Coordinates of C-alpha atoms in Angstrom, one line a residue:
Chain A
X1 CA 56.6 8.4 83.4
X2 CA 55.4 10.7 80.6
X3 CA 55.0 13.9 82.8
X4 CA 58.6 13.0 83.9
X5 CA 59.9 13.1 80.0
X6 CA 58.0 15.9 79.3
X7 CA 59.7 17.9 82.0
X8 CA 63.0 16.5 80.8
X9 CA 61.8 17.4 77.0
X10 CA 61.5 21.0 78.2
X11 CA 64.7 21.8 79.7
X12 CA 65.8 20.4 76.4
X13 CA 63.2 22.2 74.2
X14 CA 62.5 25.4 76.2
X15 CA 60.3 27.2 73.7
X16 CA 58.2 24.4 72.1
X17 CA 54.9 23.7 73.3
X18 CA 54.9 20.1 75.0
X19 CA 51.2 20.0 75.2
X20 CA 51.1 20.7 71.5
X21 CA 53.5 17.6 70.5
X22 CA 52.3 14.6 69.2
X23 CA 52.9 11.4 71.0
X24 CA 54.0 9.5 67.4
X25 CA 56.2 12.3 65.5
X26 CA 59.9 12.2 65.4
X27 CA 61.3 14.0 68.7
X28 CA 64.4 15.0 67.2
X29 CA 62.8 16.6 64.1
X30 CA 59.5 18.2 65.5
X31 CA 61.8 19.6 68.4
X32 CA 64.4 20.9 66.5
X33 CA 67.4 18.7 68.4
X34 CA 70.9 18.4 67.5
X35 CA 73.0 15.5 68.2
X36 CA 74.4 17.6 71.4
X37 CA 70.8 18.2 72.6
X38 CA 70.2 14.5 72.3
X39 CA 72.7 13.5 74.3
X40 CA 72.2 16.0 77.5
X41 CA 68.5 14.7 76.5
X42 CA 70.1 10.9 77.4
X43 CA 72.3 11.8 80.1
X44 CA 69.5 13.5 82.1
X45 CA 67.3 10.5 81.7
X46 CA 70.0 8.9 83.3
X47 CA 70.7 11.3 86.1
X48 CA 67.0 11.7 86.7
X49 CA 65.6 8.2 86.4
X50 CA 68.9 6.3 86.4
X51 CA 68.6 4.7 82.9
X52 CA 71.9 4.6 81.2
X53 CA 70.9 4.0 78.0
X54 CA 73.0 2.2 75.7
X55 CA 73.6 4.3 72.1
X56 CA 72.4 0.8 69.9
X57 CA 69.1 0.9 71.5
X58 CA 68.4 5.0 70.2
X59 CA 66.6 4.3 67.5
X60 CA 64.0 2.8 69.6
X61 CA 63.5 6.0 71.2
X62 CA 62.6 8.4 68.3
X63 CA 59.0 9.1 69.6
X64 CA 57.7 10.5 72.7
X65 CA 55.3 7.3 72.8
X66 CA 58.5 5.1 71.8
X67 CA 60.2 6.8 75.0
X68 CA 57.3 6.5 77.4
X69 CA 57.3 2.5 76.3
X70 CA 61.1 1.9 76.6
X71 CA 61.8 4.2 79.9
X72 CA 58.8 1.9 81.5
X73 CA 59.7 -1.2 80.1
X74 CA 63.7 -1.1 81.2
X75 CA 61.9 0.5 84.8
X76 CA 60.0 -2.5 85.8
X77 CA 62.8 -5.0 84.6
Chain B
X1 CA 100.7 50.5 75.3
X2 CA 97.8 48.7 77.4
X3 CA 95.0 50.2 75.6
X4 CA 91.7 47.8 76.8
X5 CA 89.1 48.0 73.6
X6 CA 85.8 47.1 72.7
X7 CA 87.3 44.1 71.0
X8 CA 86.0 42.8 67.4
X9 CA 84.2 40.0 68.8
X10 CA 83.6 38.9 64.7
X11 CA 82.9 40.4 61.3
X12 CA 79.0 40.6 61.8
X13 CA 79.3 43.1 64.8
X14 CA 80.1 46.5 64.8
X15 CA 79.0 47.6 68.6
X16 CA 78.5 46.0 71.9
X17 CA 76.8 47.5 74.8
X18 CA 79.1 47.9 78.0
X19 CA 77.0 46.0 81.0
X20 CA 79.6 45.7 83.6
X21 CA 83.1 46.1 84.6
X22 CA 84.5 43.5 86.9
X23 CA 87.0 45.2 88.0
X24 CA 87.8 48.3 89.7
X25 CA 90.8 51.0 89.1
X26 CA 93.1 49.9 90.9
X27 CA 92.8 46.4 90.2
X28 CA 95.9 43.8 88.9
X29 CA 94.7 42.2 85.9
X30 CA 96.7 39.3 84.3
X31 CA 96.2 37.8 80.3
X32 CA 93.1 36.2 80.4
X33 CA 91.0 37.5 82.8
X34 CA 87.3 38.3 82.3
X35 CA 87.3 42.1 83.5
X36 CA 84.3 43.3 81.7
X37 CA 80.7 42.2 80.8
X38 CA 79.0 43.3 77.4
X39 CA 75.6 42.8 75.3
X40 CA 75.8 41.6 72.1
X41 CA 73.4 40.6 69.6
X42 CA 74.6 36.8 70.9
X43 CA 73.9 37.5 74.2
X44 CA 76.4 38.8 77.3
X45 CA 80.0 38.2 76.3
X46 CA 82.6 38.1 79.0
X47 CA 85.8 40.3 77.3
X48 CA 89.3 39.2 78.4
X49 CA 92.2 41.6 78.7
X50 CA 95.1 40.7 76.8
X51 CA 97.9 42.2 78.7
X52 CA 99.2 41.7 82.5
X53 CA 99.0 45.2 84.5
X54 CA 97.5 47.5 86.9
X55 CA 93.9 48.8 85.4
X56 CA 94.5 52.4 86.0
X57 CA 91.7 53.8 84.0
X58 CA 88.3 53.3 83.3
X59 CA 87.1 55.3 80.3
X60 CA 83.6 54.2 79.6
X61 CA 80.6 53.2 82.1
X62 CA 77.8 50.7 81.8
X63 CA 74.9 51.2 79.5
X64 CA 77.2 53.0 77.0
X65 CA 77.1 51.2 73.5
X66 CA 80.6 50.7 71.9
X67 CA 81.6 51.1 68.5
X68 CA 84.7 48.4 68.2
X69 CA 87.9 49.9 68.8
X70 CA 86.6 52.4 71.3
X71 CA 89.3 52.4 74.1
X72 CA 87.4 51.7 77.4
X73 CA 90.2 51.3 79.8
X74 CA 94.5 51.6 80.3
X75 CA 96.0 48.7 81.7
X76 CA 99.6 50.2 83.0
X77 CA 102.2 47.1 82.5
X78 CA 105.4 47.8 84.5
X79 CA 107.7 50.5 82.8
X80 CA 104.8 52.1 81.1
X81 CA 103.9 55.9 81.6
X82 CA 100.8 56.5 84.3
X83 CA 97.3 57.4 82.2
X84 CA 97.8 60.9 83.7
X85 CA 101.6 61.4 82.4
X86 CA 99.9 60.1 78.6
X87 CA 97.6 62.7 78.9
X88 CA 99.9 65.5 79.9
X89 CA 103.2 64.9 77.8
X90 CA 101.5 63.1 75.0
X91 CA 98.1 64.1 74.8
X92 CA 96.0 62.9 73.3
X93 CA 96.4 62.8 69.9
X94 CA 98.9 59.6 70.3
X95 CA 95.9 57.7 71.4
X96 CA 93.6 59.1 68.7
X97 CA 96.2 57.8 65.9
X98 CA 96.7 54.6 67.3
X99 CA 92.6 54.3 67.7
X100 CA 92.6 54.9 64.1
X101 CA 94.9 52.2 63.2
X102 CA 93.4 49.6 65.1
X103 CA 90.4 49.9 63.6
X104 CA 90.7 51.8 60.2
X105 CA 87.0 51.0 59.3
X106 CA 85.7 52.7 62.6
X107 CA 87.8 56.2 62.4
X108 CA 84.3 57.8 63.2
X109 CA 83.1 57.1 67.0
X110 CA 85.9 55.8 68.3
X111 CA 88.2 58.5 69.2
X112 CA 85.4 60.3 71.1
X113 CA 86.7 58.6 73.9
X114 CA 88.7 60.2 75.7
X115 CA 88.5 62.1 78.5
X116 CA 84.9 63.7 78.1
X117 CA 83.5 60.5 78.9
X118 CA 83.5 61.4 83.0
X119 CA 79.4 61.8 83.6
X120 CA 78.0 65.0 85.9
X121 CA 77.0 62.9 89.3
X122 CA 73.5 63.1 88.2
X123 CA 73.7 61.6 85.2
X124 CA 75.9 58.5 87.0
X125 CA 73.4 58.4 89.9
X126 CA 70.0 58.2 87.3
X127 CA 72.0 55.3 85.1
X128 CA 73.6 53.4 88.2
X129 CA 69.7 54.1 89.4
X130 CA 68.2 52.4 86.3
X131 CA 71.2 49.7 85.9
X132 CA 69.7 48.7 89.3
X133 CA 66.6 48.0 88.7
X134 CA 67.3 46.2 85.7
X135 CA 69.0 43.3 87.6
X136 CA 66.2 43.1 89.9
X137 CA 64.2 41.8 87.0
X138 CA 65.7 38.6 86.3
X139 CA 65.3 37.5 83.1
X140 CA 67.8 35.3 81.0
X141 CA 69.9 37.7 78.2
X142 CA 68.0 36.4 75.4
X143 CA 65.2 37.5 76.4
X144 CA 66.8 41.2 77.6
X145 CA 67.8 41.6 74.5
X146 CA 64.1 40.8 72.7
X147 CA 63.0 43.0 75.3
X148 CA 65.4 45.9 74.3
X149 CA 64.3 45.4 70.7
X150 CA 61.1 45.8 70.7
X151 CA 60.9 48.4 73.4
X152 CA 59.0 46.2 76.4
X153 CA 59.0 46.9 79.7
X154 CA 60.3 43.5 81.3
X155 CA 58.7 44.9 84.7
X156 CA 55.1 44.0 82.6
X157 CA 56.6 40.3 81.4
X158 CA 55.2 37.5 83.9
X159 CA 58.3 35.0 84.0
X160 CA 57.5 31.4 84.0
X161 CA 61.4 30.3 84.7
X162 CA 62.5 28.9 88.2
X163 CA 62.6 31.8 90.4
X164 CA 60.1 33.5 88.2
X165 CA 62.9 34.4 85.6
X166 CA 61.9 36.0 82.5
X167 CA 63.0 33.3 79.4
X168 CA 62.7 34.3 76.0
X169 CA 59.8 32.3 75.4
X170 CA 58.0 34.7 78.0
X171 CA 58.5 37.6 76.2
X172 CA 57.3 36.2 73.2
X173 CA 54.5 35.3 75.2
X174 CA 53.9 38.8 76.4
X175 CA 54.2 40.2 72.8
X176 CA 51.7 37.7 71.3
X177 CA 49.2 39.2 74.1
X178 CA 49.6 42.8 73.0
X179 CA 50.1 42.1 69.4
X180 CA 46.4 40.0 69.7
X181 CA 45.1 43.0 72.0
X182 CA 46.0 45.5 69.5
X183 CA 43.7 46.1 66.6
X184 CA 44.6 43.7 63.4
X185 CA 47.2 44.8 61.7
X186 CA 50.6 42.8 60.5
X187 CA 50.4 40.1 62.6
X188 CA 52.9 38.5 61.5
X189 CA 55.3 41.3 63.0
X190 CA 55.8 39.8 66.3
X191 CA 57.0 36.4 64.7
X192 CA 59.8 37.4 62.9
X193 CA 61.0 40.4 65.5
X194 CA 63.2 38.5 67.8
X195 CA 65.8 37.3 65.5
X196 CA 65.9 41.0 63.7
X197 CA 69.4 42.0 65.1
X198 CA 71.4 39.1 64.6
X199 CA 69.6 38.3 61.4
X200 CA 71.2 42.0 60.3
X201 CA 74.2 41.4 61.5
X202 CA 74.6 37.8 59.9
X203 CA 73.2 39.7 56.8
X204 CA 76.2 42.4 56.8
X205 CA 79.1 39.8 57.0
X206 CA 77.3 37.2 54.7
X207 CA 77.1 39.9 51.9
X208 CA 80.2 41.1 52.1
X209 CA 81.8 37.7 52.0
X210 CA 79.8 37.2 48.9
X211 CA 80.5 40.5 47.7
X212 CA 84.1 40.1 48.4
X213 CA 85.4 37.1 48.3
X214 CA 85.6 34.9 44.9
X215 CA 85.0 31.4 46.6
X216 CA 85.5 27.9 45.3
X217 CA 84.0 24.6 46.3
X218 CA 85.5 21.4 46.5
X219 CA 84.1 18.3 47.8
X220 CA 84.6 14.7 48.5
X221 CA 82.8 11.3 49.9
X222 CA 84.7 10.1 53.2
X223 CA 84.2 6.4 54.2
X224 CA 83.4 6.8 57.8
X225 CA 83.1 2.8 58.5
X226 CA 86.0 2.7 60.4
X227 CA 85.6 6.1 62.2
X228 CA 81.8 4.7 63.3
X229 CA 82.8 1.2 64.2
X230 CA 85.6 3.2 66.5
X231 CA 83.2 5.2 67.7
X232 CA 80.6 2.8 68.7
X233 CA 83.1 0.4 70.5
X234 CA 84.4 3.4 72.3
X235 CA 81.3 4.3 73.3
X236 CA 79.8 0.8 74.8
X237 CA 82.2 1.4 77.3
X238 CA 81.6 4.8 78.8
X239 CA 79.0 6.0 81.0
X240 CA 76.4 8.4 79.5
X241 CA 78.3 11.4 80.2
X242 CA 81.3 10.5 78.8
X243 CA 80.0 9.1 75.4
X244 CA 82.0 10.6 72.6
X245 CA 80.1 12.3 69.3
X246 CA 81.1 11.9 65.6
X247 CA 81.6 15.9 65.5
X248 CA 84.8 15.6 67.9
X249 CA 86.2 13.2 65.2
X250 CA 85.4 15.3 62.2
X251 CA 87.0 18.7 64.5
X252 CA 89.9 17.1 65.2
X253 CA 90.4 15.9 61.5
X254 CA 90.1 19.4 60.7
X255 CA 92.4 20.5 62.6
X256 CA 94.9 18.0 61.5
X257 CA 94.3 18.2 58.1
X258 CA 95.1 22.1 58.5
X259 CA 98.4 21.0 60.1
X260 CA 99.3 19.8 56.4
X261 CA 98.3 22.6 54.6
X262 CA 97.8 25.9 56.1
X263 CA 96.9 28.3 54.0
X264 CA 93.4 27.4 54.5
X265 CA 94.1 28.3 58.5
X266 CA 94.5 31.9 58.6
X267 CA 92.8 35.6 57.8
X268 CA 92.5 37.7 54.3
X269 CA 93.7 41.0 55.8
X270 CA 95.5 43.8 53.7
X271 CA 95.1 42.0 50.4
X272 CA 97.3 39.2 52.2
X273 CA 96.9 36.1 53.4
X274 CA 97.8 35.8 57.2
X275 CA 98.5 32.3 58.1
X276 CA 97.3 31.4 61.6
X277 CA 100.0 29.1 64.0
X278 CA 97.3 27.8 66.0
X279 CA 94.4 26.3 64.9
X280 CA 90.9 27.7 66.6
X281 CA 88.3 26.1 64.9
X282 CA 84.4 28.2 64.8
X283 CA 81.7 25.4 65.3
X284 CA 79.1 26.1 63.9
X285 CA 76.1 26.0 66.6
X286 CA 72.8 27.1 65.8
X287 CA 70.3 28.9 68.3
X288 CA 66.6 27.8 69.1
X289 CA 65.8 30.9 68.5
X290 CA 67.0 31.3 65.1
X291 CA 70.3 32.4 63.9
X292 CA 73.8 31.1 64.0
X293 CA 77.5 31.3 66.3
X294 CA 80.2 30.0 65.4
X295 CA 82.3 30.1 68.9
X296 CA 85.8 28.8 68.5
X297 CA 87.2 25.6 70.2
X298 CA 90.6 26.9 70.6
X299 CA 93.8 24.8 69.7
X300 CA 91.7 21.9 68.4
X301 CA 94.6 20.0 67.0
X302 CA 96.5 19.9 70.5
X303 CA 93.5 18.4 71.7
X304 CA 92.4 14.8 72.6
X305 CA 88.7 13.8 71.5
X306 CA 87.5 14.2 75.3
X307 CA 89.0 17.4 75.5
X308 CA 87.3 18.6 72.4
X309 CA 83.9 16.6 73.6
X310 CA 84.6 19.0 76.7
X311 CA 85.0 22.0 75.0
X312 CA 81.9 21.0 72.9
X313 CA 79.6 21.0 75.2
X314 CA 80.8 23.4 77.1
X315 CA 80.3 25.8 74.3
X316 CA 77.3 24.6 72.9
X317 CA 75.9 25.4 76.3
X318 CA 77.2 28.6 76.6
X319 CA 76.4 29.5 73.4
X320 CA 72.9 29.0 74.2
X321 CA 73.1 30.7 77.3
X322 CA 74.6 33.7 75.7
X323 CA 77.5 33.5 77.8
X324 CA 80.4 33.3 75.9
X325 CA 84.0 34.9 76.1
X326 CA 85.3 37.3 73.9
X327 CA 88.0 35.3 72.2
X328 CA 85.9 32.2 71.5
X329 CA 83.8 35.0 69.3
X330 CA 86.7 36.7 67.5
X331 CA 89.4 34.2 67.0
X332 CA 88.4 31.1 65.4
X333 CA 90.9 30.7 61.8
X334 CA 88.6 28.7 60.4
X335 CA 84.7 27.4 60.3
X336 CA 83.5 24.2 60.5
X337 CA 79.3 23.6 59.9
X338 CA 78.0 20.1 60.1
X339 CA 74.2 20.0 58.8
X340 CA 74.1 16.4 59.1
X341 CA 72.0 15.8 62.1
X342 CA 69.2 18.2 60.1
X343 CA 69.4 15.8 57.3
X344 CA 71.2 17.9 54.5
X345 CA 73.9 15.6 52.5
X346 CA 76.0 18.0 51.1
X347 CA 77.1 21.8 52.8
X348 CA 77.7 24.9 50.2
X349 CA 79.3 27.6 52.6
X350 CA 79.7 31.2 52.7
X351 CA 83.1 31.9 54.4
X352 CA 82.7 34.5 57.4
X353 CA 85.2 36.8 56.7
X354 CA 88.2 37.5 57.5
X355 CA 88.7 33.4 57.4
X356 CA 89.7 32.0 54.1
X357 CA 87.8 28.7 54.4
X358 CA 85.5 26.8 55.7
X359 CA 84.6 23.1 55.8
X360 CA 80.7 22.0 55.4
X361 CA 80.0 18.3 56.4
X362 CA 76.6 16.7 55.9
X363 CA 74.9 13.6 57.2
X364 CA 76.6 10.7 57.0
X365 CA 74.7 8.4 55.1
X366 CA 74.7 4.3 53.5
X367 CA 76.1 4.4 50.1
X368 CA 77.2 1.9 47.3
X369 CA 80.7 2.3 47.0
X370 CA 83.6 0.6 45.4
X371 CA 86.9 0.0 47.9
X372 CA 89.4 -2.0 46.5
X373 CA 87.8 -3.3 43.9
X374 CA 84.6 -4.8 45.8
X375 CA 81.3 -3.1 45.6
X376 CA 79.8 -2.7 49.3
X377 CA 77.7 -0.8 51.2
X378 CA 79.5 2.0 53.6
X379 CA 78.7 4.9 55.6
X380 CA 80.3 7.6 53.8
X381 CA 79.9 11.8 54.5
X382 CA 80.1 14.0 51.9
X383 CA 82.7 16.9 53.0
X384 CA 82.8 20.0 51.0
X385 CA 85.4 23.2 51.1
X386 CA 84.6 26.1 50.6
X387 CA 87.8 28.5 50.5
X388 CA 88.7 32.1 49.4
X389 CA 90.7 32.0 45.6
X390 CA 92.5 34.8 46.2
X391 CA 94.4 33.0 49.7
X392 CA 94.8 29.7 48.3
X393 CA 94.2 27.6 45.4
X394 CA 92.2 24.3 43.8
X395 CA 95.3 22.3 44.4
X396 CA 96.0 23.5 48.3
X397 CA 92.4 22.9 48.4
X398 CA 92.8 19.2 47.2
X399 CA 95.1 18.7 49.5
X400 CA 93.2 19.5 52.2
X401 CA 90.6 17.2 51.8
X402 CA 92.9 14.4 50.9
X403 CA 94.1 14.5 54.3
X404 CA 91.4 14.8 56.0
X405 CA 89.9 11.9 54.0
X406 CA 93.0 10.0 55.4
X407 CA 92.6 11.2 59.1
X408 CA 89.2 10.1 59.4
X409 CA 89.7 6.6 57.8
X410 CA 93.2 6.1 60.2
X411 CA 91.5 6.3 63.5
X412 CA 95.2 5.6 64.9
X413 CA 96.9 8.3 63.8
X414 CA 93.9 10.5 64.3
X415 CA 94.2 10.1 68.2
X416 CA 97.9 10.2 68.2

């Protein structure tokens, strides 16, 4: 699951160093993405692993660790 | 007269390179159509031709760099002379005048163009030669143009992209290398190189709007509770891809607003103000890479909020891609700039000339506020004008906000 994010993360983050970015720090501030950026980030996830997820549950997502948890969690419901 | 020019593709560039045409003499061309390709300090541009005709001449080849207002191709509309009857009964000098009045600013350069532009074979051969072998490298524009800057071969750049394409990040990449290979000295050069040419050019029209125009701010705190609550209801029921963002609300009360007072809609040209009909507003869209466009979504108030989402990403896209259209860079009337997803609560803008205002919104944030006489808790934004004294006034100013205040808190009439 996280190797699948992280290749999501870098089409949305081209430039930034994935192997660099800590598990636990805010995605949206240490990789520099807009509101437009976040939302190609979510529809992706949902093209790619066919997770729709619903805009109330974002700020459960803010980490990469937070993402990893969720993704899995709604996965193996 | 169907002159085709380098067009003003904004106030912060003065030249654009000429990659491609995609058309040939010959060809019918109708209002609209993408007939050329050029390299900007935002990347490739595709340049529309404003006028229906037959492209009888071609006047400049790729790889030449443009001053704007250098003519680069006639586009014959029926009833007008042929290129060759201009050049024999009127010669030339009608074209250099009118070259001069387009683009006052730019006498020097651009009436070199004329007919001396036609290359000895061998000169066409060695650049058609070189233009060649350039595509064969594929590498994304961005990263051409770091290349170009800072004189690198892109035949030495590994690129890491699918199909081997060079990205930016691989030209970085290839500079660090050389920069750590070559003996210690400013090594902090590399890092600030790529953004040099746009940073320049954002530097030119940002001082002369300072220098120029006497601005004055206004702001106001919006209640966005009923705007979010709309938004959130709205967007329980779409899919992913359709999900609506606040920024489609806040263009579209733009653009209303402007509907109610124009003056703030329009261009300081001629020590007059030039009110704009339609309403193209420039969102502001920041690059990864550093560096700012502001690319216009054209006719915003026309639009509904899924057109504009459309449009939105659509631009935001092709912004970073470098692959915009001319008239998305040169015709917005006005510039929006919301700084709210990077935190900032209020937005203190310079005005990119020749616009006469522009509207700064920042994050939308819980307050304490006081609506009819009950103290609560709301989301408000904090919306700030900045506009040009000598186009419009405090009160005009005033007004404008006022109703965009309204638009945003009557979600109704907002979507009408």
């Amino acid at each position: 699951m996280k190797e699948r994010i992280l290749q999501l993360l870098k089409k949305t983050a081209p430039e930034v160093n994935l192997s660099e970015l800590d598990p636990k720090a805010k995605l949206r501030e240490e990789l520099d993405i807009d509101s437009i950026d976040w939302l190609n980030l979510i529809v992706s996830i949902d093209e790619e692993l066919g997770i729709d997820i619903p805009e109330s549950d974002y700020d459960q997502l803010t980490t990469l660790d937070e993402m990893i948890h969720y993704l899995s969690r709604i996965k193996h419901e | 007269m169907g002159e085709f020019r380098m067009p003003s593709l904004g106030a912060d560039m003065k030249a654009a390179t000429l990659v491609e045409w995609h058309v040939k003499e010959g060809a019918h061309v109708r209002r609209g159509d993408i007939i050329a390709d050029v390299e900007t300090e935002k990347g490739d541009i595709d340049v529309e031709v404003y006028e229906e005709g037959t492209l009888e001449k071609i006047l400049v080849q790729p790889g030449e760099k443009l001053p704007v207002g250098t003519l680069m191709a006639y586009v014959r509309s029926e009833g007008e002379p042929s290129w060759e009857q201009l050049q024999t009964k009127q010669g030339e000098s009608i074209l250099k005048a009118s070259s001069e009045a387009a683009q006052p600013e730019l006498s020097e350069g651009t009436a070199s163009v004329s007919t001396e532009t036609k290359s000895t074979p061998k000169v066409e051969t060695d650049l058609i030669q070189s233009l060649e072998s350039e595509e064969r490298i594929k590498a994304s524009p961005l990263a051409k143009m770091i290349a170009t800057e800072n004189h690198i071969d892109l035949h030495e750049v590994q690129g890491t992209r699918p199909n081997g394409a060079i990205g930016r990040a691989d030209v970085e990449r290839y500079m660090h290398q050389k920069t750590d290979k070559a003996p210690a000295e400013q090594p902090e050069r590399s890092l600030q190189a790529p953004a040099t040419t746009m940073r320049k050019a954002i530097a030119n029209a940002m001082a002369k709007s300072n220098r120029e125009i006497p601005h004055y701010y206004l702001d106001t705190h919006i209640d966005m509770s009923h705007a979010l609550e709309w938004m959130e209801a709205e967007n329980r029921n779409r899919p992913v891809k359709e999900r609506l963002l606040n920024s489609v609300l806040l263009i579209k009360a733009v653009a209303l607003a402007l509907t109610e007072v124009p003056e703030l809609n329009g261009y300081w040209i001629d020590n007059e103000l030039k009110i704009q009909e339609a309403i193209h507003i420039g969102f502001a869209i920041a690059l990864r890479r550093g560096g700012l466009i502001t690319p216009a979504i054209h006719h915003a108030d026309t639009k509904s909020l899924d057109e504009l989402m459309e449009n939105l990403k659509d631009l935001t896209q092709r912004t970073r891609e470098g692959r915009l259209r001319s008239s998305e860079l040169s015709d917005a009337t006005i510039t929006l700039t919301s700084l709210g997803d990077r935190g900032v609560e209020t937005v203190y803008g310079v005005i990119y000339p020749p616009q006469v205002a522009l509207i700064g919104f920042g994050k939308i944030l819980d307050q304490v506020w006081v609506a009819q006489g009950m103290l609560g808790i709301r989301p408000l934004v904090h919306a700030t004008l900045a506009a040009d004294h000598r186009a419009s006034d405090g009160h005009q100013g005033a007004r404008f906000l006022d109703a965009l205040s309204h638009y945003l808190q009557d979600i109704p009439q907002l979507l009408n």
